[in-house]
Structures are given as C-alpha cells and as structure tokens.
Amino acid sequence: MLELRDLTKTYRTGDKALAEVSFTVPKGQVVGLIGPSGAGKSTLIRCINRLVEPSAGKVLLAGSELTGLSAGALRRQRRRIGMIFQEYALVERLTVMENVLSGRLGYVNFWQSFTRRFPAADIERAYRLLDRVGLIDHADKRADALSGGQRQRVGIARALSQEPELLLVDEPTASLDPKTSRQIMRLIIEICAERGLPAIVNIHDVPLAQQFMQRIVGLRAGRVVFDGPPADLTEAA
Ligand code: ADP
Ligand code: ADP
C-alpha cells in the first residue's frame, strides 16, 4: 500500500505545486491522476520517487517512510518503485531482452546493461515478463525496430523486472493511437491486479481514465478536488 500524508511542495520560485495532498492506494489498485496542466501531477509523481524533494508531509510505501531518507538509503528504496514513461525511455540500440534486464540494475546503471552478465533467474524472469506483455517473439529485436505500443510493453516489462512494490506511470499513452492506448491501459490494470501492485497513472486523457480506472484522483492547483469512482466524476463535471 502507498500512503501520502499531507504531501506539500513549494518550489523555490514560490509556486505551491502541492498542498497537503493525502490519499492511500491499496495493493492492486490503479489510481488515475487527472487535472489541468500545472495542477501538480508531475510534482506528485516526482515527490514520491524523490526526484523532487517534498517541502512537507510523508510518503509511506508498505508502511516504511520514503521521505526523510538519506541519499544512499533512498537509492536502495528506489528499487521498490517501478517507473513507466510517456516516451518509453528505452535504450534504442539494445535488444528488447537487454532493455528488460536493465530494470534489474536500476536506472543509474542503465548503460552497463549490455556488458553485464545476468543470473539465469533474471533471464528466466525477463522471458516470463516478455511472455506476459505479448513480446516473447521479439526478445532479440532491437528496441528501435518496435512500434510505439510494443515499446511501451517493453517499458512495462522493464519496470516489473525490478519486482517493484509500486508503479508510477507518467502519461503512458500520450504518444500512442487510441486503440493501442486502450490495450496498454488494460494491460497495466490487469498486471497490477494480478500482482497486487498499487499504481498511480498520470493520465491527461480523461475519457480514457473514465473508461478504465476504478478510482480517479483529481488535482487542481496542487489540491485534491476529487477522489472517487469515474461515474461520480461524470456527475460532478
Ligand atoms: P502538471 O504535471 O499537473 O502539469 P506540474 O507538477 O508540472 O503540474 O506543475 C505544478 C506547478 O508547479 C506549476 O505551477 C508549475 O509551473 C510548477 N513547477 C513545476 N516544476 C517546477 C520547477 N522545477 N520549478 C518551479 N516550479 C515548478
Ligand atoms: P511535463 O508536462 O512533461 O511534466 P513540463 O513542461 O511541465 O513537462 O516541465 C518540464 C520541466 O520543467 C520539468 O522538469 C519541470 O519540473 C520544469 N518546470 C515546469 N514548470 C516550471 C516552472 N514554472 N519553473 C521552473 N521549472 C519548471
């Protein structure tokens, strides 16, 4: 479970990007984070993985606090958080398999992945993940030979190869066509349910969020202005 308690971020410029944001995400649940540009969605995601330092409040993952950790301790804790990106962030010249395996190293050592030897267990896990995301026949292809939807499937498998306890997903379908977007959203939600993974998906496509999410959190000017099932959002809008 992920728990945010009064998470607050004021940038040095004085912009109050988050104001006392509190909500919890239980295991297996995918929360769609929506809100207009500048609402604080990116800041929220960055405060959880501490790419941005929160000004106040707490982030707890499975009961342990991520806020307030030293840099070294944080690096270890980041392994617990899987990231999926809008533009996939694959290493284009590496194979699908190598990209998935790079998740085991963490993002800091990304470039070492093709010179490192991996334990057999990691390779077996990577094959199982590629099978799950429907790319088993593409394991040896270079990432730059894939379609957008296939690349995002690699991004999902790479995040899972870390065996994370939380997924943070930043606009995963922003570069994809509508049909592929629906397939990718469905896959993320199924996988989180199967694995009991909590997830936050920053999603600017509100109809897509309404179609797939059990729960939507709406941000506006750094505050939670909606938290509930998509059906209620329709009534509120
Ligand atoms: P969203 O992802 O919903 O578009 P952001 O989290 O990017 O929102 O931005 C929230 C607010 O914080 C905005 O007012 C934005 O201008 C401001 N902001 C974001 N990043 C920074 C930064 N690095 N420095 C100063 N202000 C920032
Ligand atoms: P995205 O929409 O993909 O989050 P943005 O254009 O909001 O991208 O932000 C790009 C970068 O600029 C981010 O690192 C963000 O933190 C930073 N940023 C956004 N708004 C501001 C701001 N008002 N002042 C300084 N940096 C900002």
mmCIF file of C-alpha atoms and ligand atoms in Angstrom:
data_model
loop_
_atom_site.group_PDB
_atom_site.id
_atom_site.type_symbol
_atom_site.label_atom_id
_atom_site.label_comp_id
_atom_site.label_asym_id
_atom_site.label_seq_id
_atom_site.Cartn_x
_atom_site.Cartn_y
_atom_site.Cartn_z
ATOM 1 C CA MET A 1 0.000 0.000 0.000
ATOM 2 C CA LEU A 2 1.102 3.545 -0.762
ATOM 3 C CA GLU A 3 0.187 6.300 1.641
ATOM 4 C CA LEU A 4 0.579 10.035 1.083
ATOM 5 C CA ARG A 5 0.148 12.217 4.162
ATOM 6 C CA ASP A 6 -0.184 15.985 3.718
ATOM 7 C CA LEU A 7 2.352 15.962 0.905
ATOM 8 C CA THR A 8 3.318 19.562 0.149
ATOM 9 C CA LYS A 9 5.733 21.108 -2.341
ATOM 10 C CA THR A 10 6.600 24.741 -2.704
ATOM 11 C CA TYR A 11 9.258 25.360 -5.353
ATOM 12 C CA ARG A 12 11.990 27.924 -4.731
ATOM 13 C CA THR A 13 10.213 30.140 -7.245
ATOM 14 C CA GLY A 14 7.298 30.294 -4.755
ATOM 15 C CA ASP A 15 4.994 28.087 -6.838
ATOM 16 C CA LYS A 16 2.929 25.975 -4.435
ATOM 17 C CA ALA A 17 2.669 22.885 -6.607
ATOM 18 C CA LEU A 18 1.196 20.546 -3.963
ATOM 19 C CA ALA A 19 -0.802 21.500 -0.869
ATOM 20 C CA GLU A 20 -1.424 18.865 1.827
ATOM 21 C CA VAL A 21 -2.191 16.038 -0.567
ATOM 22 C CA SER A 22 -3.348 12.921 1.297
ATOM 23 C CA PHE A 23 -4.612 9.659 -0.112
ATOM 24 C CA THR A 24 -3.780 5.966 0.009
ATOM 25 C CA VAL A 25 -3.544 3.420 -2.785
ATOM 26 C CA PRO A 26 -4.205 -0.170 -1.704
ATOM 27 C CA LYS A 27 -2.430 -3.171 -3.219
ATOM 28 C CA GLY A 28 -3.600 -3.985 -6.719
ATOM 29 C CA GLN A 29 -5.392 -0.686 -7.235
ATOM 30 C CA VAL A 30 -4.569 1.674 -10.097
ATOM 31 C CA VAL A 31 -5.396 5.306 -9.422
ATOM 32 C CA GLY A 32 -5.781 7.629 -12.397
ATOM 33 C CA LEU A 33 -4.362 11.064 -11.616
ATOM 34 C CA ILE A 34 -6.039 13.810 -13.645
ATOM 35 C CA GLY A 35 -6.027 17.595 -13.653
ATOM 36 C CA PRO A 36 -5.264 20.542 -15.910
ATOM 37 C CA SER A 37 -1.713 21.452 -16.892
ATOM 38 C CA GLY A 38 0.086 22.890 -13.871
ATOM 39 C CA ALA A 39 -2.183 21.091 -11.369
ATOM 40 C CA GLY A 40 0.777 19.298 -9.779
ATOM 41 C CA LYS A 41 0.555 15.806 -11.328
ATOM 42 C CA SER A 42 4.237 15.586 -12.301
ATOM 43 C CA THR A 43 5.291 17.107 -8.997
ATOM 44 C CA LEU A 44 3.265 14.478 -7.134
ATOM 45 C CA ILE A 45 4.943 11.623 -9.007
ATOM 46 C CA ARG A 46 8.379 13.219 -8.566
ATOM 47 C CA CYS A 47 7.825 13.721 -4.833
ATOM 48 C CA ILE A 48 7.055 10.015 -4.422
ATOM 49 C CA ASN A 49 10.266 8.869 -6.119
ATOM 50 C CA ARG A 50 12.034 11.929 -4.679
ATOM 51 C CA LEU A 51 13.273 13.337 -7.959
ATOM 52 C CA VAL A 52 11.732 16.385 -6.302
ATOM 53 C CA GLU A 53 12.212 16.976 -2.568
ATOM 54 C CA PRO A 54 8.845 17.461 -0.811
ATOM 55 C CA SER A 55 8.622 20.565 1.401
ATOM 56 C CA ALA A 56 6.465 18.792 3.987
ATOM 57 C CA GLY A 57 4.413 15.663 4.507
ATOM 58 C CA LYS A 58 5.134 11.967 4.223
ATOM 59 C CA VAL A 59 5.275 9.187 1.660
ATOM 60 C CA LEU A 60 4.962 5.659 3.069
ATOM 61 C CA LEU A 61 5.351 2.507 0.991
ATOM 62 C CA ALA A 62 4.195 -0.708 2.680
ATOM 63 C CA GLY A 63 4.469 1.104 5.999
ATOM 64 C CA SER A 64 8.046 2.343 5.596
ATOM 65 C CA GLU A 65 8.695 6.021 5.109
ATOM 66 C CA LEU A 66 10.448 7.134 1.919
ATOM 67 C CA THR A 67 10.552 10.782 2.896
ATOM 68 C CA GLY A 68 13.448 11.741 5.125
ATOM 69 C CA LEU A 69 15.816 9.000 3.883
ATOM 70 C CA SER A 70 19.464 9.770 3.144
ATOM 71 C CA ALA A 71 20.614 9.684 -0.490
ATOM 72 C CA GLY A 72 22.191 6.221 -0.105
ATOM 73 C CA ALA A 73 19.175 4.720 1.597
ATOM 74 C CA LEU A 74 16.917 6.305 -0.969
ATOM 75 C CA ARG A 75 18.854 4.722 -3.846
ATOM 76 C CA ARG A 76 18.120 1.289 -2.390
ATOM 77 C CA GLN A 77 14.485 2.187 -1.769
ATOM 78 C CA ARG A 78 14.009 3.385 -5.358
ATOM 79 C CA ARG A 79 14.347 -0.213 -6.471
ATOM 80 C CA ARG A 80 10.929 -0.665 -4.876
ATOM 81 C CA ILE A 81 9.371 1.837 -7.297
ATOM 82 C CA GLY A 82 8.867 0.885 -10.940
ATOM 83 C CA MET A 83 8.595 3.762 -13.420
ATOM 84 C CA ILE A 84 6.840 3.739 -16.787
ATOM 85 C CA PHE A 85 7.357 6.759 -19.031
ATOM 86 C CA GLN A 86 5.495 8.584 -21.780
ATOM 87 C CA GLU A 87 8.333 8.232 -24.300
ATOM 88 C CA TYR A 88 9.254 4.741 -23.007
ATOM 89 C CA ALA A 89 12.872 5.729 -22.166
ATOM 90 C CA LEU A 90 14.288 2.571 -23.772
ATOM 91 C CA VAL A 91 17.883 2.233 -24.913
ATOM 92 C CA GLU A 92 17.158 2.151 -28.629
ATOM 93 C CA ARG A 93 20.305 0.269 -29.689
ATOM 94 C CA LEU A 94 19.763 -2.551 -27.204
ATOM 95 C CA THR A 95 17.506 -5.537 -27.669
ATOM 96 C CA VAL A 96 14.130 -5.929 -26.046
ATOM 97 C CA MET A 97 15.630 -8.516 -23.672
ATOM 98 C CA GLU A 98 18.525 -6.236 -22.706
ATOM 99 C CA ASN A 99 16.126 -3.381 -22.040
ATOM 100 C CA VAL A 100 14.022 -5.571 -19.767
ATOM 101 C CA LEU A 101 17.094 -6.842 -17.919
ATOM 102 C CA SER A 102 18.314 -3.266 -17.404
ATOM 103 C CA GLY A 103 15.413 -2.869 -14.964
ATOM 104 C CA ARG A 104 17.280 -5.185 -12.595
ATOM 105 C CA LEU A 105 20.182 -2.730 -12.417
ATOM 106 C CA GLY A 106 18.175 0.395 -11.676
ATOM 107 C CA TYR A 107 18.241 3.410 -13.904
ATOM 108 C CA VAL A 108 21.563 4.741 -12.690
ATOM 109 C CA ASN A 109 23.458 1.849 -14.299
ATOM 110 C CA PHE A 110 21.324 1.772 -17.422
ATOM 111 C CA TRP A 111 24.241 1.825 -19.878
ATOM 112 C CA GLN A 112 26.063 -1.045 -18.274
ATOM 113 C CA SER A 113 23.308 -3.483 -19.050
ATOM 114 C CA PHE A 114 24.809 -4.905 -22.225
ATOM 115 C CA THR A 115 28.228 -5.545 -20.743
ATOM 116 C CA ARG A 116 26.944 -7.259 -17.606
ATOM 117 C CA ARG A 117 26.196 -10.924 -17.293
ATOM 118 C CA PHE A 118 22.893 -11.684 -15.679
ATOM 119 C CA PRO A 119 21.966 -14.562 -13.367
ATOM 120 C CA ALA A 120 19.841 -17.244 -15.036
ATOM 121 C CA ALA A 121 16.964 -16.411 -12.691
ATOM 122 C CA ASP A 122 16.891 -12.816 -14.011
ATOM 123 C CA ILE A 123 16.832 -14.038 -17.601
ATOM 124 C CA GLU A 124 14.040 -16.508 -16.867
ATOM 125 C CA ARG A 125 12.047 -13.777 -15.158
ATOM 126 C CA ALA A 126 12.593 -11.472 -18.142
ATOM 127 C CA TYR A 127 11.278 -14.154 -20.526
ATOM 128 C CA ARG A 128 8.215 -14.677 -18.339
ATOM 129 C CA LEU A 129 7.576 -10.923 -18.331
ATOM 130 C CA LEU A 130 8.015 -10.667 -22.097
ATOM 131 C CA ASP A 131 5.541 -13.517 -22.463
ATOM 132 C CA ARG A 132 3.083 -11.687 -20.199
ATOM 133 C CA VAL A 133 3.250 -8.466 -22.200
ATOM 134 C CA GLY A 134 2.991 -10.375 -25.508
ATOM 135 C CA LEU A 135 6.550 -9.822 -26.780
ATOM 136 C CA ILE A 136 8.132 -13.240 -26.365
ATOM 137 C CA ASP A 137 8.807 -13.465 -30.110
ATOM 138 C CA HIS A 138 10.530 -10.071 -30.132
ATOM 139 C CA ALA A 139 13.076 -10.649 -27.347
ATOM 140 C CA ASP A 140 16.097 -10.361 -29.656
ATOM 141 C CA LYS A 141 14.873 -7.415 -31.731
ATOM 142 C CA ARG A 142 16.371 -4.008 -31.189
ATOM 143 C CA ALA A 143 14.101 -1.585 -29.374
ATOM 144 C CA ASP A 144 14.213 0.830 -32.310
ATOM 145 C CA ALA A 145 12.598 -1.814 -34.554
ATOM 146 C CA LEU A 146 9.391 -1.811 -32.488
ATOM 147 C CA SER A 147 6.120 0.098 -32.759
ATOM 148 C CA GLY A 148 5.108 2.564 -30.033
ATOM 149 C CA GLY A 149 2.748 0.093 -28.392
ATOM 150 C CA GLN A 150 5.412 -2.616 -28.401
ATOM 151 C CA ARG A 151 7.924 -0.190 -26.894
ATOM 152 C CA GLN A 152 5.568 0.629 -24.070
ATOM 153 C CA ARG A 153 5.123 -3.107 -23.447
ATOM 154 C CA VAL A 154 8.902 -3.319 -23.074
ATOM 155 C CA GLY A 155 8.713 -0.370 -20.669
ATOM 156 C CA ILE A 156 6.136 -2.249 -18.591
ATOM 157 C CA ALA A 157 8.214 -5.461 -18.565
ATOM 158 C CA ARG A 158 11.327 -3.495 -17.609
ATOM 159 C CA ALA A 159 9.558 -1.836 -14.675
ATOM 160 C CA LEU A 160 8.279 -5.238 -13.493
ATOM 161 C CA SER A 161 11.713 -6.860 -13.762
ATOM 162 C CA GLN A 162 12.691 -4.751 -10.744
ATOM 163 C CA GLU A 163 9.994 -6.602 -8.776
ATOM 164 C CA PRO A 164 8.635 -3.260 -7.570
ATOM 165 C CA GLU A 165 6.166 -2.663 -4.769
ATOM 166 C CA LEU A 166 4.723 0.389 -6.508
ATOM 167 C CA LEU A 167 4.315 1.521 -10.112
ATOM 168 C CA LEU A 168 4.456 5.182 -11.085
ATOM 169 C CA VAL A 169 3.243 5.714 -14.610
ATOM 170 C CA ASP A 170 3.656 9.053 -16.370
ATOM 171 C CA GLU A 171 1.225 9.539 -19.277
ATOM 172 C CA PRO A 172 1.850 6.051 -20.700
ATOM 173 C CA THR A 173 -0.376 6.502 -23.740
ATOM 174 C CA ALA A 174 0.328 10.116 -24.694
ATOM 175 C CA SER A 175 2.337 9.010 -27.754
ATOM 176 C CA LEU A 176 0.006 6.175 -28.799
ATOM 177 C CA ASP A 177 -3.077 5.892 -31.019
ATOM 178 C CA PRO A 178 -6.466 5.360 -29.290
ATOM 179 C CA LYS A 179 -6.691 1.601 -29.868
ATOM 180 C CA THR A 180 -3.142 0.957 -28.660
ATOM 181 C CA SER A 181 -3.755 3.293 -25.707
ATOM 182 C CA ARG A 182 -6.701 1.170 -24.599
ATOM 183 C CA GLN A 183 -4.641 -2.024 -24.899
ATOM 184 C CA ILE A 184 -1.809 -0.549 -22.831
ATOM 185 C CA MET A 185 -4.165 0.786 -20.124
ATOM 186 C CA ARG A 186 -5.889 -2.582 -19.909
ATOM 187 C CA LEU A 187 -2.548 -4.380 -19.625
ATOM 188 C CA ILE A 188 -1.286 -2.103 -16.825
ATOM 189 C CA ILE A 189 -4.503 -2.556 -14.847
ATOM 190 C CA GLU A 190 -4.573 -6.350 -15.298
ATOM 191 C CA ILE A 191 -0.946 -6.732 -14.284
ATOM 192 C CA CYS A 192 -1.369 -4.566 -11.169
ATOM 193 C CA ALA A 193 -4.409 -6.611 -10.125
ATOM 194 C CA GLU A 194 -2.574 -9.918 -10.734
ATOM 195 C CA ARG A 195 0.454 -8.848 -8.732
ATOM 196 C CA GLY A 196 -1.282 -6.820 -6.048
ATOM 197 C CA LEU A 197 0.721 -3.769 -7.116
ATOM 198 C CA PRO A 198 -0.511 -0.296 -6.231
ATOM 199 C CA ALA A 199 -0.077 2.213 -9.074
ATOM 200 C CA ILE A 200 -0.563 5.875 -9.856
ATOM 201 C CA VAL A 201 -1.090 6.722 -13.514
ATOM 202 C CA ASN A 202 -0.731 10.347 -14.538
ATOM 203 C CA ILE A 203 -3.217 10.482 -17.395
ATOM 204 C CA HIS A 204 -4.287 13.563 -19.318
ATOM 205 C CA ASP A 205 -6.809 11.674 -21.457
ATOM 206 C CA VAL A 206 -9.841 11.957 -19.131
ATOM 207 C CA PRO A 207 -12.206 9.752 -21.217
ATOM 208 C CA LEU A 208 -9.552 7.003 -21.192
ATOM 209 C CA ALA A 209 -9.234 7.336 -17.400
ATOM 210 C CA GLN A 210 -13.010 7.168 -17.044
ATOM 211 C CA GLN A 211 -13.169 4.055 -19.184
ATOM 212 C CA PHE A 212 -10.551 2.037 -17.317
ATOM 213 C CA MET A 213 -9.904 3.314 -13.800
ATOM 214 C CA GLN A 214 -11.722 2.109 -10.690
ATOM 215 C CA ARG A 215 -10.660 5.287 -8.987
ATOM 216 C CA ILE A 216 -9.704 8.768 -10.076
ATOM 217 C CA VAL A 217 -7.916 11.456 -8.073
ATOM 218 C CA GLY A 218 -8.353 14.941 -9.500
ATOM 219 C CA LEU A 219 -5.822 17.665 -8.749
ATOM 220 C CA ARG A 220 -6.298 21.375 -9.244
ATOM 221 C CA ALA A 221 -3.775 23.991 -8.152
ATOM 222 C CA GLY A 222 -1.994 21.399 -6.007
ATOM 223 C CA ARG A 223 -5.069 20.221 -4.119
ATOM 224 C CA VAL A 224 -7.142 17.057 -4.312
ATOM 225 C CA VAL A 225 -10.506 18.220 -5.671
ATOM 226 C CA PHE A 226 -11.908 14.798 -6.489
ATOM 227 C CA ASP A 227 -11.312 11.270 -5.201
ATOM 228 C CA GLY A 228 -13.725 8.550 -6.220
ATOM 229 C CA PRO A 229 -15.026 6.277 -8.957
ATOM 230 C CA PRO A 230 -15.205 7.645 -12.511
ATOM 231 C CA ALA A 231 -19.022 7.504 -12.516
ATOM 232 C CA ASP A 232 -19.144 10.232 -9.848
ATOM 233 C CA LEU A 233 -16.732 12.352 -11.865
ATOM 234 C CA THR A 234 -19.192 12.408 -14.766
ATOM 235 C CA GLU A 235 -21.896 13.730 -12.440
ATOM 236 C CA ALA A 236 -19.571 16.347 -10.982
ATOM 237 C CA ALA A 237 -18.430 17.546 -14.428
HETATM 238 P P1 ADP B 1 1.260 19.084 -14.057
HETATM 239 O O1 ADP B 1 2.135 17.883 -14.125
HETATM 240 O O2 ADP B 1 -0.102 18.794 -13.484
HETATM 241 O O3 ADP B 1 1.170 19.820 -15.345
HETATM 242 P P2 ADP B 1 3.413 20.248 -12.514
HETATM 243 O O4 ADP B 1 3.627 19.377 -11.334
HETATM 244 O O5 ADP B 1 4.342 20.133 -13.670
HETATM 245 O O6 ADP B 1 1.897 20.086 -12.985
HETATM 246 O O7 ADP B 1 3.417 21.761 -12.035
HETATM 247 C C1 ADP B 1 2.721 22.234 -10.888
HETATM 248 C C2 ADP B 1 3.121 23.668 -10.618
HETATM 249 O O8 ADP B 1 4.488 23.711 -10.193
HETATM 250 C C3 ADP B 1 3.041 24.580 -11.826
HETATM 251 O O9 ADP B 1 2.657 25.850 -11.354
HETATM 252 C C4 ADP B 1 4.458 24.594 -12.360
HETATM 253 O O10 ADP B 1 4.728 25.779 -13.049
HETATM 254 C C5 ADP B 1 5.270 24.486 -11.086
HETATM 255 N N1 ADP B 1 6.551 23.807 -11.282
HETATM 256 C C6 ADP B 1 6.743 22.566 -11.759
HETATM 257 N N2 ADP B 1 8.049 22.240 -11.777
HETATM 258 C C7 ADP B 1 8.708 23.323 -11.284
HETATM 259 C C8 ADP B 1 10.082 23.615 -11.034
HETATM 260 N N3 ADP B 1 11.049 22.728 -11.300
HETATM 261 N N4 ADP B 1 10.376 24.823 -10.527
HETATM 262 C C9 ADP B 1 9.400 25.708 -10.235
HETATM 263 N N5 ADP B 1 8.093 25.499 -10.436
HETATM 264 C C10 ADP B 1 7.743 24.318 -10.961
HETATM 265 P P1 ADP B 2 5.666 17.763 -18.410
HETATM 266 O O1 ADP B 2 4.349 18.363 -18.849
HETATM 267 O O2 ADP B 2 6.152 16.627 -19.264
HETATM 268 O O3 ADP B 2 5.705 17.466 -16.940
HETATM 269 P P2 ADP B 2 6.718 20.397 -18.177
HETATM 270 O O4 ADP B 2 6.799 21.203 -19.399
HETATM 271 O O5 ADP B 2 5.610 20.604 -17.191
HETATM 272 O O6 ADP B 2 6.774 18.873 -18.631
HETATM 273 O O7 ADP B 2 8.073 20.531 -17.361
HETATM 274 C C1 ADP B 2 9.316 20.310 -17.961
HETATM 275 C C2 ADP B 2 10.382 20.576 -16.904
HETATM 276 O O8 ADP B 2 10.342 21.938 -16.480
HETATM 277 C C3 ADP B 2 10.200 19.755 -15.646
HETATM 278 O O9 ADP B 2 11.474 19.373 -15.145
HETATM 279 C C4 ADP B 2 9.506 20.697 -14.681
HETATM 280 O O10 ADP B 2 9.787 20.352 -13.334
HETATM 281 C C5 ADP B 2 10.125 22.001 -15.078
HETATM 282 N N1 ADP B 2 9.161 23.102 -14.835
HETATM 283 C C6 ADP B 2 7.844 23.115 -15.081
HETATM 284 N N2 ADP B 2 7.302 24.282 -14.729
HETATM 285 C C7 ADP B 2 8.315 25.035 -14.246
HETATM 286 C C8 ADP B 2 8.420 26.356 -13.714
HETATM 287 N N3 ADP B 2 7.340 27.122 -13.577
HETATM 288 N N4 ADP B 2 9.611 26.812 -13.355
HETATM 289 C C9 ADP B 2 10.691 26.014 -13.467
HETATM 290 N N5 ADP B 2 10.676 24.780 -13.953
HETATM 291 C C10 ADP B 2 9.516 24.295 -14.332
#
